[in-house]
Amino acid sequence: MTRLLDAATTFANLHRRWFDDAQGVTDANRRQARDAAGSLVVDVLTLWDENECDYLADAPFLIRLEECDIAAFVMRRPYIALFIGRIETDEPLATFECRTGLSQPEKPSNLRWRSFRPCSYAIGRRAENFVLHTDESELIVELETTLDDGGSITIGGTLPTGAHSRESCRIWSLPHAV
């Protein structure tokens, strides 16, 4: 069994590597994603804010497969980087409160990993392929998981032409399953 890693530590390590060598991380992600193809999708997860009763914007998304997790982290919009391994999702995520001397927030942050229901149809399907879409600088802007039934899960991407509202930005930045 692969060792479970804390999401915050995983992100910090990936973030440092990405800023040192974004192209190297992208190349490694391509190879790792190719190796994960053929696995069954067990779940699709992201962070849920218990206080706001909503999914956290720009949170990592995790495609849990039988063999490993593929976690997509926002590096610097619109770029994402992938971590392929196992992420600990049973414990609440630790957060750091601002220490400005101001009064404490009314409610401390309470973030938990939660299944992302719009992608729940993918559970039990085989992930046939992981397509990493890049921009002109060859950095990942979108991860498309193609499923054995012809459907897909897309994480990342840009706003469609003409979409300007805050709500459309928020919805568009979340994964969608087709």
Short mmCIF file of C-alpha atoms in Angstrom, two decimals:
data_model
loop_
_atom_site.label_atom_id
_atom_site.label_comp_id
_atom_site.label_asym_id
_atom_site.label_seq_id
_atom_site.Cartn_x
_atom_site.Cartn_y
_atom_site.Cartn_z
CA MET A 1 0.00 0.00 0.00
CA THR A 2 1.23 3.46 -0.89
CA ARG A 3 1.81 5.85 2.02
CA LEU A 4 -0.91 8.52 2.51
CA LEU A 5 0.34 12.09 2.26
CA ASP A 6 -1.07 15.26 3.76
CA ALA A 7 -2.56 17.55 1.06
CA ALA A 8 -0.97 20.74 2.43
CA THR A 9 2.51 19.22 2.49
CA THR A 10 1.98 17.67 -0.93
CA PHE A 11 0.91 21.04 -2.35
CA ALA A 12 3.87 22.86 -0.76
CA ASN A 13 6.35 20.37 -2.26
CA LEU A 14 4.66 20.40 -5.68
CA HIS A 15 4.43 24.21 -5.66
CA ARG A 16 8.15 24.55 -4.94
CA ARG A 17 9.03 22.03 -7.67
CA TRP A 18 6.69 23.71 -10.16
CA PHE A 19 8.18 27.16 -9.62
CA ASP A 20 11.71 25.73 -9.94
CA ASP A 21 10.95 23.70 -13.09
CA ALA A 22 7.35 23.91 -14.32
CA GLN A 23 8.19 22.20 -17.61
CA GLY A 24 9.87 19.31 -15.80
CA VAL A 25 6.81 18.86 -13.58
CA THR A 26 4.55 18.89 -16.66
CA ASP A 27 6.70 16.26 -18.38
CA ALA A 28 6.66 14.06 -15.26
CA ASN A 29 2.87 14.52 -14.96
CA ARG A 30 2.42 13.30 -18.54
CA ARG A 31 4.35 10.09 -17.84
CA GLN A 32 2.62 9.47 -14.51
CA ALA A 33 -0.86 10.07 -15.94
CA ARG A 34 -0.16 7.68 -18.81
CA ASP A 35 0.77 4.99 -16.25
CA ALA A 36 -2.51 5.51 -14.31
CA ALA A 37 -4.72 4.93 -17.37
CA GLY A 38 -6.94 1.87 -17.16
CA SER A 39 -7.80 2.21 -13.45
CA LEU A 40 -11.32 2.32 -12.04
CA VAL A 41 -12.59 5.63 -10.65
CA VAL A 42 -13.44 5.19 -6.97
CA ASP A 43 -14.44 8.82 -6.22
CA VAL A 44 -13.95 12.47 -7.22
CA LEU A 45 -13.26 14.73 -4.23
CA THR A 46 -12.60 18.37 -3.41
CA LEU A 47 -12.63 20.54 -0.32
CA TRP A 48 -15.92 21.39 1.35
CA ASP A 49 -16.15 24.38 3.69
CA GLU A 50 -18.45 23.37 6.55
CA ASN A 51 -18.91 27.02 7.60
CA GLU A 52 -19.95 28.24 4.14
CA CYS A 53 -21.74 25.01 3.17
CA ASP A 54 -20.08 25.15 -0.22
CA TYR A 55 -17.12 23.75 -2.11
CA LEU A 56 -13.97 25.84 -1.69
CA ALA A 57 -13.03 27.87 -4.79
CA ASP A 58 -9.69 26.94 -6.41
CA ALA A 59 -9.35 23.93 -4.11
CA PRO A 60 -7.49 20.88 -5.34
CA PHE A 61 -9.54 18.20 -7.06
CA LEU A 62 -8.76 14.58 -6.53
CA ILE A 63 -9.69 11.72 -8.81
CA ARG A 64 -9.41 8.70 -6.56
CA LEU A 65 -8.52 5.60 -8.57
CA GLU A 66 -8.11 2.02 -7.39
CA GLU A 67 -4.32 2.25 -7.59
CA CYS A 68 -3.61 5.92 -6.78
CA ASP A 69 -5.02 9.42 -6.58
CA ILE A 70 -4.58 12.05 -9.24
CA ALA A 71 -4.78 15.43 -7.52
CA ALA A 72 -4.94 18.64 -9.57
CA PHE A 73 -3.63 21.72 -7.76
CA VAL A 74 -3.90 25.30 -9.02
CA MET A 75 -0.36 26.66 -9.31
CA ARG A 76 -0.88 30.10 -10.80
CA ARG A 77 -4.08 30.61 -12.74
CA PRO A 78 -4.71 29.21 -15.29
CA TYR A 79 -2.03 26.58 -14.62
CA ILE A 80 -2.47 23.35 -12.72
CA ALA A 81 -0.01 20.67 -11.71
CA LEU A 82 -0.76 17.08 -10.84
CA PHE A 83 0.27 14.92 -7.95
CA ILE A 84 -0.04 11.18 -8.50
CA GLY A 85 0.08 9.20 -5.26
CA ARG A 86 -2.20 8.90 -2.23
CA ILE A 87 -3.69 11.91 -0.42
CA GLU A 88 -5.06 11.63 3.14
CA THR A 89 -8.76 12.52 2.92
CA ASP A 90 -10.18 11.15 6.17
CA GLU A 91 -8.94 13.95 8.44
CA PRO A 92 -10.03 17.63 8.33
CA LEU A 93 -7.57 19.82 6.48
CA ALA A 94 -5.40 22.00 8.70
CA THR A 95 -5.52 25.71 7.92
CA PHE A 96 -3.59 28.65 9.25
CA GLU A 97 -5.55 31.61 10.60
CA CYS A 98 -4.32 35.14 9.98
CA ARG A 99 -2.33 36.48 12.94
CA THR A 100 -2.86 40.22 12.46
CA GLY A 101 -3.82 41.10 15.99
CA LEU A 102 -7.41 41.60 14.90
CA SER A 103 -10.16 39.76 16.67
CA GLN A 104 -10.44 36.05 15.98
CA PRO A 105 -12.81 35.02 13.18
CA GLU A 106 -16.29 34.08 14.36
CA LYS A 107 -15.85 30.54 13.08
CA PRO A 108 -12.52 28.83 12.48
CA SER A 109 -12.06 27.31 9.05
CA ASN A 110 -13.47 23.81 8.84
CA LEU A 111 -12.43 22.21 5.56
CA ARG A 112 -13.06 18.56 4.75
CA TRP A 113 -12.61 16.42 1.68
CA ARG A 114 -16.00 15.62 0.18
CA SER A 115 -17.26 13.80 -2.89
CA PHE A 116 -17.98 16.22 -5.72
CA ARG A 117 -21.51 15.16 -6.64
CA PRO A 118 -21.56 16.61 -10.19
CA CYS A 119 -18.89 14.03 -11.09
CA SER A 120 -20.37 11.09 -9.18
CA TYR A 121 -21.55 9.34 -12.34
CA ALA A 122 -17.88 8.55 -13.06
CA ILE A 123 -17.59 6.31 -10.00
CA GLY A 124 -17.13 2.70 -11.08
CA ARG A 125 -16.13 3.60 -14.62
CA ARG A 126 -12.69 2.93 -16.02
CA ALA A 127 -10.41 5.92 -16.69
CA GLU A 128 -9.26 5.03 -20.19
CA ASN A 129 -6.97 8.02 -20.67
CA PHE A 130 -5.77 11.23 -19.05
CA VAL A 131 -5.27 14.06 -21.54
CA LEU A 132 -3.20 17.01 -20.35
CA HIS A 133 -4.11 20.14 -22.32
CA THR A 134 -1.40 22.79 -22.38
CA ASP A 135 -1.11 26.37 -23.56
CA GLU A 136 1.54 27.90 -25.82
CA SER A 137 4.12 27.69 -23.00
CA GLU A 138 3.46 23.91 -22.76
CA LEU A 139 2.16 24.13 -19.17
CA ILE A 140 -0.98 22.27 -18.08
CA VAL A 141 -4.21 24.28 -18.11
CA GLU A 142 -6.67 21.36 -18.14
CA LEU A 143 -6.86 17.69 -17.23
CA GLU A 144 -9.41 15.65 -19.15
CA THR A 145 -10.14 12.14 -17.94
CA THR A 146 -11.82 10.05 -20.64
CA LEU A 147 -13.98 7.23 -19.34
CA ASP A 148 -14.81 3.82 -20.77
CA ASP A 149 -18.39 4.85 -21.62
CA GLY A 150 -17.25 7.81 -23.75
CA GLY A 151 -17.83 10.37 -20.99
CA SER A 152 -15.20 12.57 -19.43
CA ILE A 153 -14.27 14.62 -16.37
CA THR A 154 -12.59 17.95 -17.06
CA ILE A 155 -10.62 19.86 -14.43
CA GLY A 156 -9.27 23.32 -15.19
CA GLY A 157 -9.72 25.18 -18.41
CA THR A 158 -10.58 28.73 -19.21
CA LEU A 159 -13.77 30.69 -19.38
CA PRO A 160 -15.78 30.36 -22.55
CA THR A 161 -15.75 33.46 -24.76
CA GLY A 162 -18.21 36.04 -23.50
CA ALA A 163 -18.49 34.67 -19.94
CA HIS A 164 -17.80 37.49 -17.51
CA SER A 165 -19.97 37.04 -14.44
CA ARG A 166 -18.50 35.95 -11.12
CA GLU A 167 -20.95 33.04 -11.00
CA SER A 168 -19.97 31.74 -14.43
CA CYS A 169 -16.28 31.97 -13.44
CA ARG A 170 -16.93 29.97 -10.31
CA ILE A 171 -18.93 27.27 -12.07
CA TRP A 172 -16.55 27.06 -15.01
CA SER A 173 -13.54 26.60 -12.72
CA LEU A 174 -15.13 23.52 -11.12
CA PRO A 175 -14.79 20.14 -12.79
CA HIS A 176 -17.62 19.06 -14.95
CA ALA A 177 -18.57 15.64 -16.15
CA VAL A 178 -20.09 14.98 -19.54
#
